[in-house]
PDB file of N, CA and C and ligand atoms in Angstrom:
ATOM      1  N   MET A 409      11.885  14.352  -8.867  1.00  0.00           N
ATOM      2  CA  MET A 409      10.795  15.359  -8.899  1.00  0.00           C
ATOM      3  C   MET A 409       9.815  13.735  -8.705  1.00  0.00           C
ATOM      4  N   VAL A 410       8.666  13.721  -7.548  1.00  0.00           N
ATOM      5  CA  VAL A 410       8.173  12.594  -7.644  1.00  0.00           C
ATOM      6  C   VAL A 410       7.106  12.232  -8.581  1.00  0.00           C
ATOM      7  N   GLY A 411       6.839  11.677  -8.851  1.00  0.00           N
ATOM      8  CA  GLY A 411       5.170  11.409  -9.218  1.00  0.00           C
ATOM      9  C   GLY A 411       3.756  11.668  -7.781  1.00  0.00           C
ATOM     10  N   SER A 412       2.666  11.520  -8.529  1.00  0.00           N
ATOM     11  CA  SER A 412       1.220  10.243  -7.720  1.00  0.00           C
ATOM     12  C   SER A 412       1.126   9.867  -7.830  1.00  0.00           C
ATOM     13  N   VAL A 413       0.540   9.869  -6.695  1.00  0.00           N
ATOM     14  CA  VAL A 413      -0.378   7.829  -6.666  1.00  0.00           C
ATOM     15  C   VAL A 413      -1.567   8.488  -6.087  1.00  0.00           C
ATOM     16  N   ASN A 414      -2.040   6.605  -7.488  1.00  0.00           N
ATOM     17  CA  ASN A 414      -3.615   6.538  -7.481  1.00  0.00           C
ATOM     18  C   ASN A 414      -4.172   5.861  -6.273  1.00  0.00           C
ATOM     19  N   ILE A 415      -4.931   6.019  -5.393  1.00  0.00           N
ATOM     20  CA  ILE A 415      -4.679   5.040  -4.304  1.00  0.00           C
ATOM     21  C   ILE A 415      -6.035   4.091  -4.742  1.00  0.00           C
ATOM     22  N   ASP A 416      -6.994   4.232  -5.318  1.00  0.00           N
ATOM     23  CA  ASP A 416      -7.922   3.739  -6.218  1.00  0.00           C
ATOM     24  C   ASP A 416      -7.065   2.568  -7.080  1.00  0.00           C
ATOM     25  N   GLU A 417      -6.169   2.684  -7.525  1.00  0.00           N
ATOM     26  CA  GLU A 417      -5.393   1.620  -8.374  1.00  0.00           C
ATOM     27  C   GLU A 417      -4.478   1.024  -7.658  1.00  0.00           C
ATOM     28  N   LYS A 418      -3.974   1.817  -7.031  1.00  0.00           N
ATOM     29  CA  LYS A 418      -3.166   0.815  -5.273  1.00  0.00           C
ATOM     30  C   LYS A 418      -3.914   0.037  -5.181  1.00  0.00           C
ATOM     31  N   ILE A 419      -5.464  -0.263  -4.554  1.00  0.00           N
ATOM     32  CA  ILE A 419      -6.085  -0.689  -4.236  1.00  0.00           C
ATOM     33  C   ILE A 419      -7.172  -1.854  -4.575  1.00  0.00           C
ATOM     34  N   SER A 420      -7.540  -1.562  -5.931  1.00  0.00           N
ATOM     35  CA  SER A 420      -7.952  -2.416  -7.452  1.00  0.00           C
ATOM     36  C   SER A 420      -6.464  -3.875  -7.357  1.00  0.00           C
ATOM     37  N   SER A 421      -5.417  -3.683  -7.336  1.00  0.00           N
ATOM     38  CA  SER A 421      -4.372  -3.841  -8.094  1.00  0.00           C
ATOM     39  C   SER A 421      -3.842  -5.312  -6.493  1.00  0.00           C
ATOM     40  N   VAL A 422      -4.141  -4.825  -4.888  1.00  0.00           N
ATOM     41  CA  VAL A 422      -4.210  -5.935  -4.377  1.00  0.00           C
ATOM     42  C   VAL A 422      -5.019  -7.453  -3.882  1.00  0.00           C
ATOM     43  N   LYS A 423      -4.815  -8.673  -3.846  1.00  0.00           N
ATOM     44  CA  LYS A 423      -5.547  -9.643  -3.816  1.00  0.00           C
ATOM     45  C   LYS A 423      -5.679 -10.006  -2.474  1.00  0.00           C
ATOM     46  N   PHE A 424      -6.987 -10.762  -3.126  1.00  0.00           N
ATOM     47  CA  PHE A 424      -7.090 -11.384  -2.088  1.00  0.00           C
ATOM     48  C   PHE A 424      -8.271 -12.561  -1.186  1.00  0.00           C
ATOM     49  N   PHE A 425      -7.360 -13.237  -1.242  1.00  0.00           N
ATOM     50  CA  PHE A 425      -7.334 -14.288  -0.356  1.00  0.00           C
ATOM     51  C   PHE A 425      -8.881 -14.314   0.701  1.00  0.00           C
ATOM     52  N   VAL A 426     -10.285 -14.680  -0.033  1.00  0.00           N
ATOM     53  CA  VAL A 426     -11.433 -14.183   1.260  1.00  0.00           C
ATOM     54  C   VAL A 426     -11.609 -15.797   2.176  1.00  0.00           C
ATOM     55  N   ASP A 427     -11.922 -15.850   3.399  1.00  0.00           N
ATOM     56  CA  ASP A 427     -12.630 -16.837   3.645  1.00  0.00           C
ATOM     57  C   ASP A 427     -14.243 -16.961   3.814  1.00  0.00           C
ATOM     58  N   GLU A 428     -14.515 -16.800   3.543  1.00  0.00           N
ATOM     59  CA  GLU A 428     -16.324 -17.503   2.722  1.00  0.00           C
ATOM     60  C   GLU A 428     -16.808 -18.198   4.591  1.00  0.00           C
ATOM     61  N   GLU A 429     -15.787 -18.233   5.474  1.00  0.00           N
ATOM     62  CA  GLU A 429     -16.651 -19.390   6.086  1.00  0.00           C
ATOM     63  C   GLU A 429     -16.486 -18.637   7.539  1.00  0.00           C
ATOM     64  N   TYR A 430     -15.847 -17.569   8.005  1.00  0.00           N
ATOM     65  CA  TYR A 430     -15.808 -16.808   9.235  1.00  0.00           C
ATOM     66  C   TYR A 430     -14.627 -15.124   8.602  1.00  0.00           C
ATOM     67  N   PRO A 431     -15.851 -14.313   9.289  1.00  0.00           N
ATOM     68  CA  PRO A 431     -16.076 -12.537   8.849  1.00  0.00           C
ATOM     69  C   PRO A 431     -15.403 -12.503   9.894  1.00  0.00           C
ATOM     70  N   HIS A 432     -14.420 -11.900   9.673  1.00  0.00           N
ATOM     71  CA  HIS A 432     -12.757 -11.444  10.707  1.00  0.00           C
ATOM     72  C   HIS A 432     -13.269 -10.707  11.743  1.00  0.00           C
ATOM     73  N   LEU A 433     -14.613  -9.280  10.975  1.00  0.00           N
ATOM     74  CA  LEU A 433     -15.240  -8.208  11.714  1.00  0.00           C
ATOM     75  C   LEU A 433     -16.299  -8.168  12.624  1.00  0.00           C
ATOM     76  N   ARG A 434     -17.060  -7.767  13.187  1.00  0.00           N
ATOM     77  CA  ARG A 434     -18.215  -8.134  13.212  1.00  0.00           C
ATOM     78  C   ARG A 434     -18.577  -6.562  13.634  1.00  0.00           C
ATOM     79  N   ILE A 435     -19.949  -6.085  13.727  1.00  0.00           N
ATOM     80  CA  ILE A 435     -20.290  -5.505  14.966  1.00  0.00           C
ATOM     81  C   ILE A 435     -21.021  -6.443  16.764  1.00  0.00           C
ATOM     82  N   LYS A 436     -20.644  -5.738  17.429  1.00  0.00           N
ATOM     83  CA  LYS A 436     -20.812  -6.448  18.962  1.00  0.00           C
ATOM     84  C   LYS A 436     -22.117  -6.187  18.616  1.00  0.00           C
ATOM     85  N   ASP A 437     -22.482  -4.814  19.306  1.00  0.00           N
ATOM     86  CA  ASP A 437     -23.914  -5.071  19.375  1.00  0.00           C
ATOM     87  C   ASP A 437     -25.371  -3.621  17.930  1.00  0.00           C
ATOM     88  N   GLU A 438     -25.223  -4.107  17.081  1.00  0.00           N
ATOM     89  CA  GLU A 438     -26.133  -3.149  16.556  1.00  0.00           C
ATOM     90  C   GLU A 438     -27.150  -2.779  17.213  1.00  0.00           C
ATOM     91  N   LYS A 439     -27.739  -1.828  18.191  1.00  0.00           N
ATOM     92  CA  LYS A 439     -28.181  -1.284  18.381  1.00  0.00           C
ATOM     93  C   LYS A 439     -27.288   0.177  19.002  1.00  0.00           C
ATOM     94  N   VAL A 440     -25.930  -0.589  18.875  1.00  0.00           N
ATOM     95  CA  VAL A 440     -24.993   1.129  19.615  1.00  0.00           C
ATOM     96  C   VAL A 440     -24.873   1.755  18.468  1.00  0.00           C
ATOM     97  N   CYS A 441     -24.533   0.440  16.549  1.00  0.00           N
ATOM     98  CA  CYS A 441     -24.605   1.179  16.231  1.00  0.00           C
ATOM     99  C   CYS A 441     -25.851   2.567  15.416  1.00  0.00           C
ATOM    100  N   LEU A 442     -26.594   1.900  16.386  1.00  0.00           N
ATOM    101  CA  LEU A 442     -28.083   2.567  15.512  1.00  0.00           C
ATOM    102  C   LEU A 442     -28.283   4.310  16.208  1.00  0.00           C
ATOM    103  N   LYS A 443     -27.799   3.741  17.298  1.00  0.00           N
ATOM    104  CA  LYS A 443     -27.929   5.115  18.209  1.00  0.00           C
ATOM    105  C   LYS A 443     -26.867   5.915  18.338  1.00  0.00           C
ATOM    106  N   CYS A 444     -25.561   6.323  17.260  1.00  0.00           N
ATOM    107  CA  CYS A 444     -24.028   6.556  16.538  1.00  0.00           C
ATOM    108  C   CYS A 444     -25.038   7.398  15.934  1.00  0.00           C
ATOM    109  N   ASN A 445     -24.274   8.995  16.075  1.00  0.00           N
ATOM    110  CA  ASN A 445     -24.524   9.638  14.808  1.00  0.00           C
ATOM    111  C   ASN A 445     -24.152   9.822  14.136  1.00  0.00           C
ATOM    112  N   GLU A 446     -22.701   9.886  14.547  1.00  0.00           N
ATOM    113  CA  GLU A 446     -21.515  10.648  13.131  1.00  0.00           C
ATOM    114  C   GLU A 446     -21.080   9.107  12.615  1.00  0.00           C
ATOM    115  N   LYS A 447     -21.010   8.108  13.086  1.00  0.00           N
ATOM    116  CA  LYS A 447     -20.992   7.260  12.096  1.00  0.00           C
ATOM    117  C   LYS A 447     -19.597   7.034  11.414  1.00  0.00           C
ATOM    118  N   PRO A 448     -18.025   7.456  12.739  1.00  0.00           N
ATOM    119  CA  PRO A 448     -17.377   7.447  11.865  1.00  0.00           C
ATOM    120  C   PRO A 448     -16.670   5.988  10.677  1.00  0.00           C
ATOM    121  N   CYS A 449     -16.980   4.950  10.973  1.00  0.00           N
ATOM    122  CA  CYS A 449     -16.688   3.480  10.412  1.00  0.00           C
ATOM    123  C   CYS A 449     -17.011   4.225   9.222  1.00  0.00           C
ATOM    124  N   LEU A 450     -17.879   4.686   8.330  1.00  0.00           N
ATOM    125  CA  LEU A 450     -18.144   5.018   6.977  1.00  0.00           C
ATOM    126  C   LEU A 450     -17.178   6.342   5.996  1.00  0.00           C
ATOM    127  N   ASN A 451     -16.401   7.257   7.013  1.00  0.00           N
ATOM    128  CA  ASN A 451     -15.424   7.917   6.659  1.00  0.00           C
ATOM    129  C   ASN A 451     -14.075   7.249   6.521  1.00  0.00           C
ATOM    130  N   PHE A 452     -13.818   6.105   8.060  1.00  0.00           N
ATOM    131  CA  PHE A 452     -12.591   6.219   7.816  1.00  0.00           C
ATOM    132  C   PHE A 452     -12.099   4.989   7.409  1.00  0.00           C
ATOM    133  N   CYS A 453     -12.719   4.108   6.972  1.00  0.00           N
ATOM    134  CA  CYS A 453     -12.472   2.876   6.403  1.00  0.00           C
ATOM    135  C   CYS A 453     -11.409   3.011   4.539  1.00  0.00           C
ATOM    136  N   PRO A 454     -10.357   3.132   4.762  1.00  0.00           N
ATOM    137  CA  PRO A 454      -9.945   3.220   3.100  1.00  0.00           C
ATOM    138  C   PRO A 454     -10.752   2.653   2.305  1.00  0.00           C
ATOM    139  N   ALA A 455     -11.536   1.301   2.046  1.00  0.00           N
ATOM    140  CA  ALA A 455     -11.733   0.139   1.648  1.00  0.00           C
ATOM    141  C   ALA A 455     -13.263   0.360   0.849  1.00  0.00           C
ATOM    142  N   GLY A 456     -14.282   1.246   2.126  1.00  0.00           N
ATOM    143  CA  GLY A 456     -15.135   1.060   2.189  1.00  0.00           C
ATOM    144  C   GLY A 456     -15.811   0.060   2.443  1.00  0.00           C
ATOM    145  N   VAL A 457     -15.114  -0.539   3.781  1.00  0.00           N
ATOM    146  CA  VAL A 457     -16.280  -1.458   4.346  1.00  0.00           C
ATOM    147  C   VAL A 457     -17.280  -1.865   4.805  1.00  0.00           C
ATOM    148  N   TYR A 458     -17.637  -0.669   5.919  1.00  0.00           N
ATOM    149  CA  TYR A 458     -18.828  -0.681   6.686  1.00  0.00           C
ATOM    150  C   TYR A 458     -19.430   1.111   4.996  1.00  0.00           C
ATOM    151  N   ARG A 459     -20.860   0.356   5.488  1.00  0.00           N
ATOM    152  CA  ARG A 459     -22.137   0.665   4.929  1.00  0.00           C
ATOM    153  C   ARG A 459     -22.918   1.248   5.026  1.00  0.00           C
ATOM    154  N   LEU A 460     -23.818   1.431   4.749  1.00  0.00           N
ATOM    155  CA  LEU A 460     -25.599   1.892   6.041  1.00  0.00           C
ATOM    156  C   LEU A 460     -26.296   1.658   5.327  1.00  0.00           C
ATOM    157  N   THR A 461     -26.635   0.739   5.422  1.00  0.00           N
ATOM    158  CA  THR A 461     -28.283  -0.415   5.095  1.00  0.00           C
ATOM    159  C   THR A 461     -30.325   0.649   5.285  1.00  0.00           C
ATOM    160  N   GLU A 462     -30.646   0.683   4.409  1.00  0.00           N
ATOM    161  CA  GLU A 462     -31.664   2.073   4.623  1.00  0.00           C
ATOM    162  C   GLU A 462     -32.129   1.436   6.143  1.00  0.00           C
ATOM    163  N   GLU A 463     -32.225   0.975   6.472  1.00  0.00           N
ATOM    164  CA  GLU A 463     -32.849   0.076   8.067  1.00  0.00           C
ATOM    165  C   GLU A 463     -32.190   1.464   9.044  1.00  0.00           C
ATOM    166  N   GLY A 464     -31.000   1.706   8.780  1.00  0.00           N
ATOM    167  CA  GLY A 464     -29.265   2.433   9.388  1.00  0.00           C
ATOM    168  C   GLY A 464     -29.271   1.668  10.140  1.00  0.00           C
ATOM    169  N   SER A 465     -28.779   0.647   9.953  1.00  0.00           N
ATOM    170  CA  SER A 465     -27.591  -0.561  10.164  1.00  0.00           C
ATOM    171  C   SER A 465     -26.371  -0.560   9.601  1.00  0.00           C
ATOM    172  N   ILE A 466     -25.228  -1.489   9.929  1.00  0.00           N
ATOM    173  CA  ILE A 466     -23.901  -0.990   9.260  1.00  0.00           C
ATOM    174  C   ILE A 466     -23.541  -2.678   9.000  1.00  0.00           C
ATOM    175  N   LEU A 467     -23.839  -2.161   7.404  1.00  0.00           N
ATOM    176  CA  LEU A 467     -23.304  -3.768   6.770  1.00  0.00           C
ATOM    177  C   LEU A 467     -21.568  -4.101   5.914  1.00  0.00           C
ATOM    178  N   ILE A 468     -21.636  -4.825   7.030  1.00  0.00           N
ATOM    179  CA  ILE A 468     -19.924  -4.880   6.522  1.00  0.00           C
ATOM    180  C   ILE A 468     -19.890  -5.996   5.905  1.00  0.00           C
ATOM    181  N   SER A 469     -19.225  -5.333   4.340  1.00  0.00           N
ATOM    182  CA  SER A 469     -18.311  -6.255   3.258  1.00  0.00           C
ATOM    183  C   SER A 469     -16.877  -6.942   3.941  1.00  0.00           C
ATOM    184  N   TYR A 470     -16.954  -7.558   4.826  1.00  0.00           N
ATOM    185  CA  TYR A 470     -15.415  -8.067   5.118  1.00  0.00           C
ATOM    186  C   TYR A 470     -13.997  -8.378   3.882  1.00  0.00           C
ATOM    187  N   GLN A 471     -14.668  -8.727   3.307  1.00  0.00           N
ATOM    188  CA  GLN A 471     -14.549  -9.903   2.382  1.00  0.00           C
ATOM    189  C   GLN A 471     -13.151  -8.621   1.750  1.00  0.00           C
ATOM    190  N   ALA A 472     -13.559  -6.814   1.474  1.00  0.00           N
ATOM    191  CA  ALA A 472     -12.510  -5.898   0.651  1.00  0.00           C
ATOM    192  C   ALA A 472     -11.035  -5.352   2.222  1.00  0.00           C
ATOM    193  N   CYS A 473     -11.051  -6.133   3.098  1.00  0.00           N
ATOM    194  CA  CYS A 473     -10.642  -5.313   4.367  1.00  0.00           C
ATOM    195  C   CYS A 473      -9.599  -4.630   4.297  1.00  0.00           C
ATOM    196  N   LEU A 474      -8.324  -4.119   3.921  1.00  0.00           N
ATOM    197  CA  LEU A 474      -7.558  -4.519   3.942  1.00  0.00           C
ATOM    198  C   LEU A 474      -6.007  -4.236   4.985  1.00  0.00           C
ATOM    199  N   GLU A 475      -6.946  -4.536   5.837  1.00  0.00           N
ATOM    200  CA  GLU A 475      -6.013  -4.879   7.220  1.00  0.00           C
ATOM    201  C   GLU A 475      -5.012  -3.445   7.600  1.00  0.00           C
ATOM    202  N   CYS A 476      -5.564  -2.775   7.588  1.00  0.00           N
ATOM    203  CA  CYS A 476      -5.331  -1.212   8.309  1.00  0.00           C
ATOM    204  C   CYS A 476      -5.009  -0.812   9.468  1.00  0.00           C
ATOM    205  N   GLY A 477      -6.011  -2.028  10.359  1.00  0.00           N
ATOM    206  CA  GLY A 477      -6.346  -1.797  11.753  1.00  0.00           C
ATOM    207  C   GLY A 477      -7.188  -0.790  12.392  1.00  0.00           C
ATOM    208  N   SER A 478      -7.376   0.563  11.659  1.00  0.00           N
ATOM    209  CA  SER A 478      -8.119   1.685  11.861  1.00  0.00           C
ATOM    210  C   SER A 478      -9.853   1.532  12.566  1.00  0.00           C
ATOM    211  N   CYS A 479     -10.589   0.462  11.881  1.00  0.00           N
ATOM    212  CA  CYS A 479     -11.192   0.177  13.124  1.00  0.00           C
ATOM    213  C   CYS A 479     -11.530   0.213  14.017  1.00  0.00           C
ATOM    214  N   ARG A 480      -9.888  -0.166  15.009  1.00  0.00           N
ATOM    215  CA  ARG A 480      -9.402  -1.279  15.909  1.00  0.00           C
ATOM    216  C   ARG A 480      -9.936   0.135  16.877  1.00  0.00           C
ATOM    217  N   ILE A 481      -9.627   1.504  16.615  1.00  0.00           N
ATOM    218  CA  ILE A 481      -9.213   2.485  17.447  1.00  0.00           C
ATOM    219  C   ILE A 481     -10.695   3.648  16.848  1.00  0.00           C
ATOM    220  N   GLY A 482     -11.308   3.783  15.123  1.00  0.00           N
ATOM    221  CA  GLY A 482     -12.076   4.159  14.652  1.00  0.00           C
ATOM    222  C   GLY A 482     -13.562   4.720  15.823  1.00  0.00           C
ATOM    223  N   CYS A 483     -13.812   3.427  16.037  1.00  0.00           N
ATOM    224  CA  CYS A 483     -14.974   3.183  16.053  1.00  0.00           C
ATOM    225  C   CYS A 483     -15.178   4.177  17.934  1.00  0.00           C
ATOM    226  N   PRO A 484     -15.904   5.101  18.402  1.00  0.00           N
ATOM    227  CA  PRO A 484     -16.102   5.392  19.196  1.00  0.00           C
ATOM    228  C   PRO A 484     -16.550   5.118  20.467  1.00  0.00           C
ATOM    229  N   PHE A 485     -17.338   3.860  19.785  1.00  0.00           N
ATOM    230  CA  PHE A 485     -17.474   3.117  21.179  1.00  0.00           C
ATOM    231  C   PHE A 485     -17.587   1.783  21.212  1.00  0.00           C
ATOM    232  N   GLU A 486     -16.370   2.004  20.425  1.00  0.00           N
ATOM    233  CA  GLU A 486     -15.647  -0.047  20.771  1.00  0.00           C
ATOM    234  C   GLU A 486     -16.851  -0.654  20.084  1.00  0.00           C
ATOM    235  N   ASN A 487     -17.118  -1.019  18.658  1.00  0.00           N
ATOM    236  CA  ASN A 487     -18.437  -1.721  19.082  1.00  0.00           C
ATOM    237  C   ASN A 487     -17.553  -2.111  17.590  1.00  0.00           C
ATOM    238  N   ILE A 488     -16.693  -2.813  17.337  1.00  0.00           N
ATOM    239  CA  ILE A 488     -16.207  -3.154  15.834  1.00  0.00           C
ATOM    240  C   ILE A 488     -15.268  -5.135  16.746  1.00  0.00           C
ATOM    241  N   ILE A 489     -15.201  -5.086  16.545  1.00  0.00           N
ATOM    242  CA  ILE A 489     -14.856  -6.815  16.735  1.00  0.00           C
ATOM    243  C   ILE A 489     -13.949  -7.533  15.483  1.00  0.00           C
ATOM    244  N   TRP A 490     -12.242  -6.771  16.026  1.00  0.00           N
ATOM    245  CA  TRP A 490     -11.852  -7.245  14.598  1.00  0.00           C
ATOM    246  C   TRP A 490     -10.341  -8.266  14.735  1.00  0.00           C
ATOM    247  N   SER A 491     -10.142  -9.190  14.582  1.00  0.00           N
ATOM    248  CA  SER A 491      -9.452  -9.965  14.158  1.00  0.00           C
ATOM    249  C   SER A 491      -8.780  -9.673  12.789  1.00  0.00           C
ATOM    250  N   TYR A 492      -7.019 -10.233  12.985  1.00  0.00           N
ATOM    251  CA  TYR A 492      -6.789 -11.196  11.382  1.00  0.00           C
ATOM    252  C   TYR A 492      -7.840 -12.207  11.058  1.00  0.00           C
ATOM    253  N   PRO A 493      -7.398 -12.095   9.416  1.00  0.00           N
ATOM    254  CA  PRO A 493      -7.537 -13.082   8.797  1.00  0.00           C
ATOM    255  C   PRO A 493      -6.993 -13.984   8.840  1.00  0.00           C
ATOM    256  N   ARG A 494      -8.218 -15.568   8.881  1.00  0.00           N
ATOM    257  CA  ARG A 494      -7.110 -16.930  10.045  1.00  0.00           C
ATOM    258  C   ARG A 494      -5.816 -16.928   8.792  1.00  0.00           C
ATOM    259  N   GLY A 495      -4.900 -18.028   9.220  1.00  0.00           N
ATOM    260  CA  GLY A 495      -3.907 -18.559   8.621  1.00  0.00           C
ATOM    261  C   GLY A 495      -4.432 -18.637   7.407  1.00  0.00           C
ATOM    262  N   GLY A 496      -4.005 -17.836   5.782  1.00  0.00           N
ATOM    263  CA  GLY A 496      -3.877 -18.454   4.296  1.00  0.00           C
ATOM    264  C   GLY A 496      -5.017 -17.392   4.346  1.00  0.00           C
ATOM    265  N   PHE A 497      -5.979 -16.458   5.064  1.00  0.00           N
ATOM    266  CA  PHE A 497      -6.730 -16.182   3.709  1.00  0.00           C
ATOM    267  C   PHE A 497      -5.534 -14.301   4.408  1.00  0.00           C
ATOM    268  N   GLY A 498      -7.201 -13.735   4.193  1.00  0.00           N
ATOM    269  CA  GLY A 498      -6.750 -11.890   3.857  1.00  0.00           C
ATOM    270  C   GLY A 498      -6.548 -10.955   2.421  1.00  0.00           C
ATOM    271  N   VAL A 499      -5.569  -9.919   2.654  1.00  0.00           N
ATOM    272  CA  VAL A 499      -5.467  -9.392   1.205  1.00  0.00           C
ATOM    273  C   VAL A 499      -4.322  -9.968   1.245  1.00  0.00           C
ATOM    274  N   ASN A 500      -3.353  -9.939  -0.057  1.00  0.00           N
ATOM    275  CA  ASN A 500      -1.764 -10.041  -0.231  1.00  0.00           C
ATOM    276  C   ASN A 500      -1.702  -8.583  -0.802  1.00  0.00           C
ATOM    277  N   TYR A 501      -0.466  -7.986  -0.465  1.00  0.00           N
ATOM    278  CA  TYR A 501       0.159  -6.980  -1.161  1.00  0.00           C
ATOM    279  C   TYR A 501       1.896  -7.156  -2.364  1.00  0.00           C
ATOM    280  N   LYS A 502       1.369  -8.759  -2.195  1.00  0.00           N
ATOM    281  CA  LYS A 502       2.796  -9.441  -3.155  1.00  0.00           C
ATOM    282  C   LYS A 502       2.242  -8.433  -4.422  1.00  0.00           C
ATOM    283  N   PHE A 503       0.924  -8.624  -4.682  1.00  0.00           N
ATOM    284  CA  PHE A 503       0.555  -8.020  -6.308  1.00  0.00           C
ATOM    285  C   PHE A 503       0.773  -7.116  -6.811  1.00  0.00           C
ATOM    286  N   GLY A 504       0.975  -5.528  -4.986  1.00  0.00           N
ATOM    287  CA  GLY A 504       0.250  -4.337  -5.254  1.00  0.00           C
ATOM    288  C   GLY A 504       1.511  -3.440  -5.419  1.00  0.00           C
TER     289      GLY A 504
HETATM  290  S1  SF4 B1657     -18.365   4.067  14.648  1.00  0.00           S
HETATM  291 FE1  SF4 B1657     -19.079   2.248  15.529  1.00  0.00          FE
HETATM  292  S2  SF4 B1657     -21.061   2.236  16.538  1.00  0.00           S
HETATM  293 FE2  SF4 B1657     -21.023   3.847  14.610  1.00  0.00          FE
HETATM  294  S3  SF4 B1657     -22.060   3.081  13.405  1.00  0.00           S
HETATM  295 FE3  SF4 B1657     -19.604   2.393  13.119  1.00  0.00          FE
HETATM  296  S4  SF4 B1657     -19.368   0.833  14.128  1.00  0.00           S
HETATM  297 FE4  SF4 B1657     -21.890   1.240  15.427  1.00  0.00          FE
HETATM  298  S1  SF4 B1658      -8.666  -3.011   9.489  1.00  0.00           S
HETATM  299 FE1  SF4 B1658      -9.114  -0.984   7.527  1.00  0.00          FE
HETATM  300  S2  SF4 B1658      -9.075  -1.154   5.443  1.00  0.00           S
HETATM  301 FE2  SF4 B1658     -10.386  -3.021   7.848  1.00  0.00          FE
HETATM  302  S3  SF4 B1658     -12.538  -2.384   7.981  1.00  0.00           S
HETATM  303 FE3  SF4 B1658     -11.000  -1.756   9.313  1.00  0.00          FE
HETATM  304  S4  SF4 B1658     -10.577   0.244   8.199  1.00  0.00           S
HETATM  305 FE4  SF4 B1658     -11.316  -1.112   6.196  1.00  0.00          FE
END
């Protein structure tokens, strides 16, 4: 019998090497987000990187990115600039 997997536990077990000088995720044009009614980025990110501010703009906590790549295809307006973190930074699954 296969045991169940707790995703939150798995995510909390990974280690991050945060690059404080270079955010590898950015919004291209904040005005586009204001017009995006569904805002799927609030749902497709497994790490909850995208959050809505009271003003209606999108806040990105790139430090918690799991580098799954979903936001490369999930934004209907291709309004997210995505790259891998610079060498030596980003998520490390060795401890997960
Ligand atoms: S899905 Fe894309 S356009 Fe819509 S709010 Fe999120 S980042 Fe902005
Ligand atoms: S790559 Fe995955 S974990 Fe990182 S911000 Fe995009 S959806 Fe979230």
